[in-house]
Amino acid sequence: MKISKIGFGIIALCCLGFAGVSAQETDKAKYDAHVLFHPLFNFQPGNEYRSASGAPGPKYWQNRADYKINVALEEDKRVVTGDVEITYKNNSPENQDFIWLQLDQNAFNDQSRGGKTTPVTGGRFGNTGFSGGDSLKSVTIQQGKDKFVNADYIISDTRMQIRLTTPLKANGDMIKIKIAYSFKIPEYGSDRMGTLETKNGIVYEMAQWYPRVAVFDDIEGWNLLPYLGAGEFYLEYGDFEYNVTVPWDHIVAGSGELLNANEVLTAEQRKRLAEAAKSDRTIMIRSAEEVTNASTRPKQSGMQTWRFKISQARDIAWATSKAFVWDAAKINLPKGKTALAQSMYPAEDGGQDGWGRSTEYVKGSIEFYSSYVHEYTYPVATNVAGIVGGMEYPGIIFCSSKSRKDDLWDVTDHEFGHNWFPMIVGNNERKYAWMDEGFNTFINFLSTDNFNNGEFKNAQMNNLHRLAPMIFRPKADPIMTIPEVIQPANLGWEAYYKPAMGLRMLREQVLGKDRFDYAFHMYVQRWAFKHPTPYDFFRTMEDAAGEDLGWFWKGWFFENYRLDQSVKEVSYIEQNPQKGSLITIENLEQWAMPAKIDIEEVSGKKTRVEFPVEIWQRGGSWTFRAATQQPIRSVTIDPDNKLPDINSENNVWKPAKFAEPEIN
Ligand SMILES: [Zn+2]
C-alpha cells in the first residue's frame, strides 16, 4: 500500500513547530539504563512451533487454501458474479468445529463497521455513500466421501463463520467450500480496488473479490480483526486457478500466468509477447493507436473468458479494460531464469514521463529484489494504471494512472517490493503493518539508490538529525500499534518510514552491512511462504547477526524513546594538550545507540573514535581518553547525521572563546 502523502504533509508541517520545543525539553536528562537494558524484555520462551532462535520450530504447521474461481464482469450493472471452490486443509493439531472466512467486500457499505468508523471527513480508506457487499447465492460444503450439502453459516460484518456438524480433523483433514456470490463494484474500495473512467473506457481494478479463508495459526487461533480500511490482509497460501469472463473488447491482467493466450490474444500479440519475453527493452504488445481498433481482439462480439493460474500465492487480483495499452519486457533473475514484466495503462497516461517507462521500472525493481532479498517466484509481474493510488497483490500491482516520473518509479518500486513483504514473507498485515510496509520501505531505499545509476536517488531521508523532530514528534504512535489505532496522519511514519529507518540504522550503524544482510536473508529464508510474528523477526536477527538487540527493539519499535547524544566536556591530561585529552559524552534521552565521535586538533588532524552501545549500560555519561597531542579545535558526536539525534546543538564541543569584559 502506498505511503499516504497527505499524512506525510501534515507531519512535515507540524514538525517545524516541534523542533524548538524538543530542544528545550532535552535539557533535563531522562536516561535510565535499567529501563533500556531490562533483562526480561522479549521474555517469552520458544516452543515446538516457533523456536527461541526465531526459526519455525520442529512442529511448525500452517493451514492451506486452494482456490478455483469463475467470475464474470457484468459491465452494464457494474457487478461481478461467479463462484469459488475452496479446498481448505487443516494442518493444525486441533480439530476445527467451525471455519472463518473473510468477505471483505462487506466493508464497502455505510452500515459496515468500516463505514460506521469512517470519520465525517472521509479519508483515504473511508467508504461512505455506497451500498456494496457480497451477496451470497449459495454456500455448500463437502467433507470426506459425502456430497456437497448446504452449509450452516453466519455473517458478522466482514467475517463469515461456517459451523460444521462433523469437525474438520486435525493434522491434514480437508473440506471443500463452494460459494456462489456477486458484488456491486465500488468506484473506490478503500484505495485498494475500484473503477476509473478513461478516454477509451473504464479501468476495473478488482481485489478482495472472492470469499477467502481467514488464517488459523498457533498464535491467535483464528485471526478475525474485521476489515475496516487501514489494516490490510492476512491470508493462507495456496494455488489458484481462476477464469474471468469479460466483454470481447477487454484486455485482462491477472495474478500469475495467462493460460489461454491463443484464445484471447491475436497471433500478432502472441508474437510480440514472445519477443518481449526475450527483450531487455520494452516491447509494445498493444499500442496506443491500436487500442480503439477492433481487430486487436480475436473476436468482435459477446464475452470472452481469460484463464489464469498462480502457485503458492496468498491472494490474487485482476484488472480489465478496453482502454489498455500493453507493453512488456524480460526480467532477468539471478540463477538465469527469466520472468515477464508488463504494464497496462490508458493511452493518455503513456509517454516517457509517464507509464511508457512503467515496464522498465517493474523490471528494475524486481531484478534488484530478486538478487538482494529472494528470487521472484511468479512468471509474470504486471503494473496496472487505474484509480487505486498504489496497492500490491501477488504478481500484480495497481498504481495511480496519474503518477509520473519519480512518483511512478517510487510507487511501482514500492508496490512490487511488497511481493517480498508480505507476499513471500507472509506476515499478519492487519495487525503489524510495519512488518510489510516498513521492511518494504527499507528495501525501497536500496532499490531506488540502485535503479538506473541512481536516477531517482533521493537524499531527503538521509539526514536523520533533520528528521528527528518528526520521528519523535509528541503525538507519534509506537510502531507496535495496530494500523487501525495508528492515527491517519501518523501512518506514513509509524508503518513505513520509522521502521525502515530503524532497519537502515541497524544495518549501517549497529551490525554493519554483512551481519545485517546475513541475518535479514536468514529471516526471509526461514519465513518465506510462512507466517512470522514480530518476535520471529527479532529473534532471527539477534541469533543470526549475533547481538542482543532488546534495547534496539524496545526503544525504536515498542516505545517512542528519543535519542540525544551530546559532547559534554574536554579536558587535557595534567592540563597539557601534548599528554592527551579526556572527553566526556552523554546520552540524555531514554534511547541509546553506539557512538561515533570525530576529534579535530588545531593542526587539522582528525581522528574518529567509535564506541558500542554498551558504554551506555554504565549510565548516561561516558568519559574516554583520546591520544591527542595538540589543543582540540572541536569534538563532534554523530558527525555524519546518521542517528536521529533530537538536539544537534549539543553535538559539537568547541573551546570557549575568551570574551573581552564589557567596560562601561
Ligand atoms: Zn505499501
Short mmCIF file of N, CA and C in Angstrom, two decimals, residues 451-576:
data_model
loop_
_atom_site.label_atom_id
_atom_site.label_comp_id
_atom_site.label_asym_id
_atom_site.label_seq_id
_atom_site.Cartn_x
_atom_site.Cartn_y
_atom_site.Cartn_z
N PHE A 451 18.62 1.93 -8.90
CA PHE A 451 17.99 1.94 -10.23
C PHE A 451 18.63 2.95 -11.18
N ASN A 452 18.96 2.47 -12.36
CA ASN A 452 19.46 3.32 -13.45
C ASN A 452 20.52 4.33 -12.98
N ASN A 453 21.54 3.80 -12.32
CA ASN A 453 22.64 4.64 -11.81
C ASN A 453 22.17 5.77 -10.90
N GLY A 454 21.16 5.49 -10.11
CA GLY A 454 20.70 6.49 -9.14
C GLY A 454 19.84 7.59 -9.74
N GLU A 455 19.15 7.30 -10.85
CA GLU A 455 18.31 8.32 -11.50
C GLU A 455 17.32 8.98 -10.53
N PHE A 456 16.75 8.18 -9.64
CA PHE A 456 15.74 8.73 -8.73
C PHE A 456 16.22 8.78 -7.28
N LYS A 457 17.52 8.72 -7.11
CA LYS A 457 18.11 8.78 -5.77
C LYS A 457 17.62 10.03 -5.05
N ASN A 458 17.31 9.86 -3.78
CA ASN A 458 16.71 10.96 -3.04
C ASN A 458 17.36 11.05 -1.67
N ALA A 459 18.01 12.16 -1.40
CA ALA A 459 18.75 12.29 -0.14
C ALA A 459 17.86 12.77 1.01
N GLN A 460 16.58 12.99 0.71
CA GLN A 460 15.65 13.55 1.70
C GLN A 460 15.60 12.78 3.02
N MET A 461 15.79 11.46 2.94
CA MET A 461 15.65 10.62 4.13
C MET A 461 17.01 10.29 4.75
N ASN A 462 18.05 10.99 4.34
CA ASN A 462 19.39 10.62 4.81
C ASN A 462 19.86 11.37 6.05
N ASN A 463 19.45 12.61 6.19
CA ASN A 463 19.92 13.40 7.33
C ASN A 463 18.98 13.20 8.52
N LEU A 464 19.37 12.30 9.42
CA LEU A 464 18.45 11.94 10.50
C LEU A 464 18.38 13.01 11.59
N HIS A 465 19.35 13.88 11.65
CA HIS A 465 19.22 15.00 12.60
C HIS A 465 18.04 15.87 12.20
N ARG A 466 17.94 16.10 10.90
CA ARG A 466 16.86 16.95 10.41
C ARG A 466 15.50 16.26 10.62
N LEU A 467 15.48 14.92 10.50
CA LEU A 467 14.21 14.20 10.59
C LEU A 467 13.80 13.87 12.03
N ALA A 468 14.76 13.96 12.97
CA ALA A 468 14.48 13.52 14.35
C ALA A 468 13.24 14.18 14.96
N PRO A 469 13.06 15.50 14.80
CA PRO A 469 11.86 16.09 15.40
C PRO A 469 10.57 15.51 14.83
N MET A 470 10.59 15.05 13.58
CA MET A 470 9.40 14.42 13.01
C MET A 470 9.24 13.01 13.55
N ILE A 471 10.37 12.27 13.60
CA ILE A 471 10.30 10.89 14.08
C ILE A 471 9.78 10.86 15.52
N PHE A 472 10.27 11.78 16.35
CA PHE A 472 9.93 11.76 17.77
C PHE A 472 8.86 12.78 18.14
N ARG A 473 8.04 13.16 17.17
CA ARG A 473 7.03 14.16 17.50
C ARG A 473 6.12 13.63 18.62
N PRO A 474 5.64 14.51 19.49
CA PRO A 474 4.93 14.07 20.70
C PRO A 474 3.70 13.21 20.41
N LYS A 475 3.03 13.43 19.27
CA LYS A 475 1.81 12.65 19.03
C LYS A 475 2.07 11.37 18.24
N ALA A 476 3.32 10.98 18.10
CA ALA A 476 3.63 9.75 17.37
C ALA A 476 3.02 8.54 18.09
N ASP A 477 2.63 7.53 17.31
CA ASP A 477 2.22 6.25 17.88
C ASP A 477 3.46 5.35 17.87
N PRO A 478 3.57 4.43 18.83
CA PRO A 478 4.67 3.46 18.71
C PRO A 478 4.47 2.64 17.43
N ILE A 479 5.57 2.20 16.84
CA ILE A 479 5.47 1.33 15.66
C ILE A 479 4.59 0.13 15.98
N MET A 480 4.73 -0.39 17.17
CA MET A 480 3.98 -1.58 17.58
C MET A 480 2.54 -1.20 17.96
N THR A 481 1.80 -0.76 16.96
CA THR A 481 0.41 -0.34 17.15
C THR A 481 -0.37 -0.91 15.97
N ILE A 482 -1.57 -1.44 16.20
CA ILE A 482 -2.29 -1.98 15.05
C ILE A 482 -2.70 -0.82 14.13
N PRO A 483 -2.74 -1.07 12.83
CA PRO A 483 -2.96 0.02 11.87
C PRO A 483 -4.21 0.85 12.16
N GLU A 484 -5.24 0.24 12.69
CA GLU A 484 -6.47 0.99 12.94
C GLU A 484 -6.31 1.95 14.12
N VAL A 485 -5.33 1.68 14.98
CA VAL A 485 -5.11 2.53 16.15
C VAL A 485 -4.06 3.60 15.85
N ILE A 486 -3.26 3.37 14.82
CA ILE A 486 -2.33 4.43 14.38
C ILE A 486 -3.19 5.54 13.78
N GLN A 487 -3.00 6.77 14.24
CA GLN A 487 -3.82 7.87 13.72
C GLN A 487 -3.44 8.12 12.25
N PRO A 488 -4.45 8.42 11.40
CA PRO A 488 -4.18 8.51 9.96
C PRO A 488 -2.96 9.37 9.61
N ALA A 489 -2.78 10.48 10.30
CA ALA A 489 -1.65 11.36 9.97
C ALA A 489 -0.32 10.72 10.34
N ASN A 490 -0.35 9.68 11.18
CA ASN A 490 0.89 9.05 11.63
C ASN A 490 1.29 7.83 10.81
N LEU A 491 0.36 7.33 9.99
CA LEU A 491 0.59 6.03 9.33
C LEU A 491 1.86 6.03 8.48
N GLY A 492 2.11 7.13 7.77
CA GLY A 492 3.30 7.20 6.92
C GLY A 492 4.58 7.04 7.71
N TRP A 493 4.60 7.60 8.90
CA TRP A 493 5.80 7.46 9.74
C TRP A 493 5.85 6.13 10.45
N GLU A 494 4.79 5.77 11.13
CA GLU A 494 4.85 4.60 12.02
C GLU A 494 4.89 3.28 11.27
N ALA A 495 4.21 3.20 10.12
CA ALA A 495 4.20 1.92 9.41
C ALA A 495 5.30 1.85 8.35
N TYR A 496 5.74 3.01 7.84
CA TYR A 496 6.67 3.00 6.71
C TYR A 496 8.06 3.52 7.11
N TYR A 497 8.14 4.82 7.34
CA TYR A 497 9.47 5.43 7.46
C TYR A 497 10.22 5.07 8.74
N LYS A 498 9.51 5.10 9.87
CA LYS A 498 10.26 4.84 11.11
C LYS A 498 10.83 3.41 11.15
N PRO A 499 10.00 2.38 10.86
CA PRO A 499 10.62 1.05 10.83
C PRO A 499 11.70 0.93 9.76
N ALA A 500 11.51 1.56 8.60
CA ALA A 500 12.53 1.47 7.54
C ALA A 500 13.84 2.10 8.00
N MET A 501 13.74 3.25 8.66
CA MET A 501 14.95 3.90 9.14
C MET A 501 15.59 3.09 10.25
N GLY A 502 14.77 2.41 11.04
CA GLY A 502 15.29 1.53 12.08
C GLY A 502 16.15 0.43 11.46
N LEU A 503 15.63 -0.20 10.42
CA LEU A 503 16.40 -1.28 9.78
C LEU A 503 17.66 -0.73 9.15
N ARG A 504 17.55 0.44 8.54
CA ARG A 504 18.74 1.03 7.92
C ARG A 504 19.81 1.35 8.98
N MET A 505 19.37 1.86 10.13
CA MET A 505 20.34 2.14 11.20
C MET A 505 20.95 0.86 11.75
N LEU A 506 20.09 -0.17 11.86
CA LEU A 506 20.59 -1.45 12.35
C LEU A 506 21.67 -1.96 11.40
N ARG A 507 21.43 -1.80 10.10
CA ARG A 507 22.37 -2.28 9.08
C ARG A 507 23.66 -1.46 9.06
N GLU A 508 23.49 -0.14 9.11
CA GLU A 508 24.66 0.70 8.87
C GLU A 508 25.36 1.14 10.15
N GLN A 509 24.61 1.26 11.25
CA GLN A 509 25.20 1.84 12.46
C GLN A 509 25.41 0.83 13.59
N VAL A 510 24.68 -0.29 13.56
CA VAL A 510 24.79 -1.21 14.69
C VAL A 510 25.50 -2.50 14.28
N LEU A 511 24.96 -3.19 13.27
CA LEU A 511 25.51 -4.51 12.92
C LEU A 511 26.54 -4.46 11.81
N GLY A 512 26.45 -3.48 10.95
CA GLY A 512 27.27 -3.48 9.73
C GLY A 512 26.52 -4.25 8.64
N LYS A 513 26.86 -3.95 7.40
CA LYS A 513 26.08 -4.49 6.28
C LYS A 513 26.15 -6.01 6.20
N ASP A 514 27.32 -6.57 6.41
CA ASP A 514 27.47 -8.01 6.24
C ASP A 514 26.63 -8.78 7.25
N ARG A 515 26.73 -8.41 8.52
CA ARG A 515 25.98 -9.15 9.55
C ARG A 515 24.49 -8.91 9.41
N PHE A 516 24.11 -7.68 9.08
CA PHE A 516 22.69 -7.40 8.90
C PHE A 516 22.13 -8.20 7.73
N ASP A 517 22.82 -8.12 6.58
CA ASP A 517 22.28 -8.78 5.38
C ASP A 517 22.17 -10.29 5.59
N TYR A 518 23.16 -10.88 6.26
CA TYR A 518 23.11 -12.31 6.52
C TYR A 518 21.86 -12.65 7.35
N ALA A 519 21.63 -11.87 8.41
CA ALA A 519 20.51 -12.15 9.30
C ALA A 519 19.17 -11.86 8.62
N PHE A 520 19.13 -10.79 7.85
CA PHE A 520 17.89 -10.41 7.16
C PHE A 520 17.53 -11.49 6.12
N HIS A 521 18.54 -11.99 5.41
CA HIS A 521 18.28 -13.08 4.46
C HIS A 521 17.84 -14.34 5.18
N MET A 522 18.42 -14.57 6.35
CA MET A 522 18.02 -15.74 7.13
C MET A 522 16.54 -15.64 7.50
N TYR A 523 16.11 -14.45 7.89
CA TYR A 523 14.69 -14.25 8.21
C TYR A 523 13.82 -14.56 6.99
N VAL A 524 14.21 -14.06 5.84
CA VAL A 524 13.41 -14.29 4.62
C VAL A 524 13.41 -15.78 4.27
N GLN A 525 14.58 -16.42 4.33
CA GLN A 525 14.64 -17.86 4.00
C GLN A 525 13.79 -18.68 4.96
N ARG A 526 13.91 -18.35 6.25
CA ARG A 526 13.16 -19.14 7.24
C ARG A 526 11.66 -18.98 7.09
N TRP A 527 11.23 -17.77 6.71
CA TRP A 527 9.80 -17.47 6.78
C TRP A 527 9.14 -17.26 5.42
N ALA A 528 9.87 -17.59 4.34
CA ALA A 528 9.26 -17.47 3.02
C ALA A 528 8.04 -18.39 2.95
N PHE A 529 6.92 -17.83 2.54
CA PHE A 529 5.63 -18.54 2.40
C PHE A 529 5.14 -19.11 3.74
N LYS A 530 5.57 -18.47 4.82
CA LYS A 530 5.08 -18.83 6.15
C LYS A 530 4.56 -17.57 6.85
N HIS A 531 4.22 -17.73 8.12
CA HIS A 531 3.59 -16.64 8.87
C HIS A 531 4.43 -16.21 10.07
N PRO A 532 5.40 -15.34 9.89
CA PRO A 532 6.21 -14.92 11.04
C PRO A 532 5.51 -13.87 11.90
N THR A 533 5.88 -13.86 13.18
CA THR A 533 5.41 -12.81 14.09
C THR A 533 6.57 -11.82 14.30
N PRO A 534 6.31 -10.69 14.94
CA PRO A 534 7.42 -9.77 15.23
C PRO A 534 8.56 -10.45 15.97
N TYR A 535 8.23 -11.33 16.92
CA TYR A 535 9.30 -11.99 17.70
C TYR A 535 10.14 -12.92 16.84
N ASP A 536 9.52 -13.56 15.85
CA ASP A 536 10.31 -14.42 14.96
C ASP A 536 11.34 -13.58 14.22
N PHE A 537 10.95 -12.37 13.87
CA PHE A 537 11.91 -11.47 13.22
C PHE A 537 13.01 -11.03 14.19
N PHE A 538 12.58 -10.52 15.36
CA PHE A 538 13.58 -10.02 16.33
C PHE A 538 14.59 -11.12 16.68
N ARG A 539 14.07 -12.30 16.93
CA ARG A 539 14.94 -13.39 17.37
C ARG A 539 15.87 -13.85 16.27
N THR A 540 15.37 -13.93 15.05
CA THR A 540 16.24 -14.34 13.94
C THR A 540 17.36 -13.32 13.75
N MET A 541 17.02 -12.03 13.83
CA MET A 541 18.05 -11.01 13.65
C MET A 541 19.10 -11.12 14.75
N GLU A 542 18.65 -11.34 15.98
CA GLU A 542 19.61 -11.43 17.09
C GLU A 542 20.50 -12.66 16.96
N ASP A 543 19.89 -13.80 16.64
CA ASP A 543 20.68 -15.03 16.58
C ASP A 543 21.61 -15.05 15.38
N ALA A 544 21.10 -14.66 14.23
CA ALA A 544 21.91 -14.79 13.01
C ALA A 544 22.98 -13.70 12.92
N ALA A 545 22.68 -12.52 13.49
CA ALA A 545 23.69 -11.46 13.47
C ALA A 545 24.61 -11.56 14.69
N GLY A 546 24.12 -12.20 15.76
CA GLY A 546 24.95 -12.40 16.94
C GLY A 546 24.98 -11.20 17.87
N GLU A 547 23.81 -10.67 18.19
CA GLU A 547 23.77 -9.47 19.03
C GLU A 547 22.46 -9.49 19.83
N ASP A 548 22.54 -9.14 21.10
CA ASP A 548 21.31 -8.96 21.87
C ASP A 548 20.79 -7.56 21.57
N LEU A 549 19.64 -7.49 20.93
CA LEU A 549 19.15 -6.19 20.44
C LEU A 549 17.88 -5.73 21.15
N GLY A 550 17.61 -6.30 22.34
CA GLY A 550 16.40 -5.91 23.05
C GLY A 550 16.25 -4.40 23.20
N TRP A 551 17.36 -3.74 23.53
CA TRP A 551 17.35 -2.28 23.70
C TRP A 551 16.92 -1.57 22.40
N PHE A 552 17.36 -2.14 21.27
CA PHE A 552 17.04 -1.52 19.98
C PHE A 552 15.55 -1.66 19.69
N TRP A 553 15.03 -2.89 19.80
CA TRP A 553 13.60 -3.12 19.53
C TRP A 553 12.75 -2.32 20.50
N LYS A 554 13.17 -2.35 21.77
CA LYS A 554 12.34 -1.69 22.79
C LYS A 554 12.22 -0.20 22.51
N GLY A 555 13.33 0.45 22.30
CA GLY A 555 13.31 1.90 22.14
C GLY A 555 12.67 2.37 20.85
N TRP A 556 12.92 1.62 19.77
CA TRP A 556 12.50 2.10 18.45
C TRP A 556 11.14 1.55 18.03
N PHE A 557 10.87 0.26 18.36
CA PHE A 557 9.65 -0.38 17.86
C PHE A 557 8.51 -0.40 18.88
N PHE A 558 8.86 -0.55 20.18
CA PHE A 558 7.79 -0.67 21.17
C PHE A 558 7.46 0.66 21.84
N GLU A 559 8.47 1.54 21.92
CA GLU A 559 8.27 2.82 22.61
C GLU A 559 8.64 3.94 21.66
N ASN A 560 8.39 5.14 22.11
CA ASN A 560 8.86 6.30 21.35
C ASN A 560 10.05 6.94 22.03
N TYR A 561 10.95 6.12 22.55
CA TYR A 561 12.13 6.68 23.21
C TYR A 561 12.88 7.57 22.23
N ARG A 562 13.34 8.70 22.74
CA ARG A 562 14.08 9.62 21.87
C ARG A 562 15.59 9.46 22.10
N LEU A 563 16.32 10.02 21.17
CA LEU A 563 17.78 9.91 21.25
C LEU A 563 18.38 11.31 21.28
N ASP A 564 19.27 11.52 22.24
CA ASP A 564 20.04 12.77 22.25
C ASP A 564 21.44 12.49 22.78
N GLN A 565 22.40 12.43 21.87
CA GLN A 565 23.80 12.27 22.26
C GLN A 565 24.43 13.67 22.31
N SER A 566 25.34 13.86 23.25
CA SER A 566 25.99 15.18 23.29
C SER A 566 27.45 15.04 23.72
N VAL A 567 28.24 16.05 23.40
CA VAL A 567 29.61 16.13 23.90
C VAL A 567 29.58 17.12 25.05
N LYS A 568 29.91 16.61 26.25
CA LYS A 568 29.77 17.47 27.42
C LYS A 568 31.01 18.33 27.63
N GLU A 569 32.17 17.68 27.75
CA GLU A 569 33.35 18.50 28.03
C GLU A 569 34.65 17.81 27.61
N VAL A 570 35.67 18.62 27.50
CA VAL A 570 37.00 18.14 27.13
C VAL A 570 37.99 18.71 28.14
N SER A 571 38.89 17.86 28.63
CA SER A 571 39.97 18.41 29.47
C SER A 571 41.28 17.73 29.05
N TYR A 572 42.37 18.35 29.36
CA TYR A 572 43.67 17.80 28.97
C TYR A 572 44.31 17.13 30.17
N ILE A 573 45.01 16.05 29.92
CA ILE A 573 45.67 15.32 31.00
C ILE A 573 46.73 16.25 31.61
N GLU A 574 46.65 16.42 32.88
CA GLU A 574 47.55 17.34 33.59
C GLU A 574 47.56 18.71 32.93
N GLN A 575 46.44 19.08 32.35
CA GLN A 575 46.27 20.38 31.69
C GLN A 575 47.31 20.61 30.59
N ASN A 576 47.81 19.50 30.04
CA ASN A 576 48.83 19.60 28.99
C ASN A 576 48.32 18.91 27.72
#
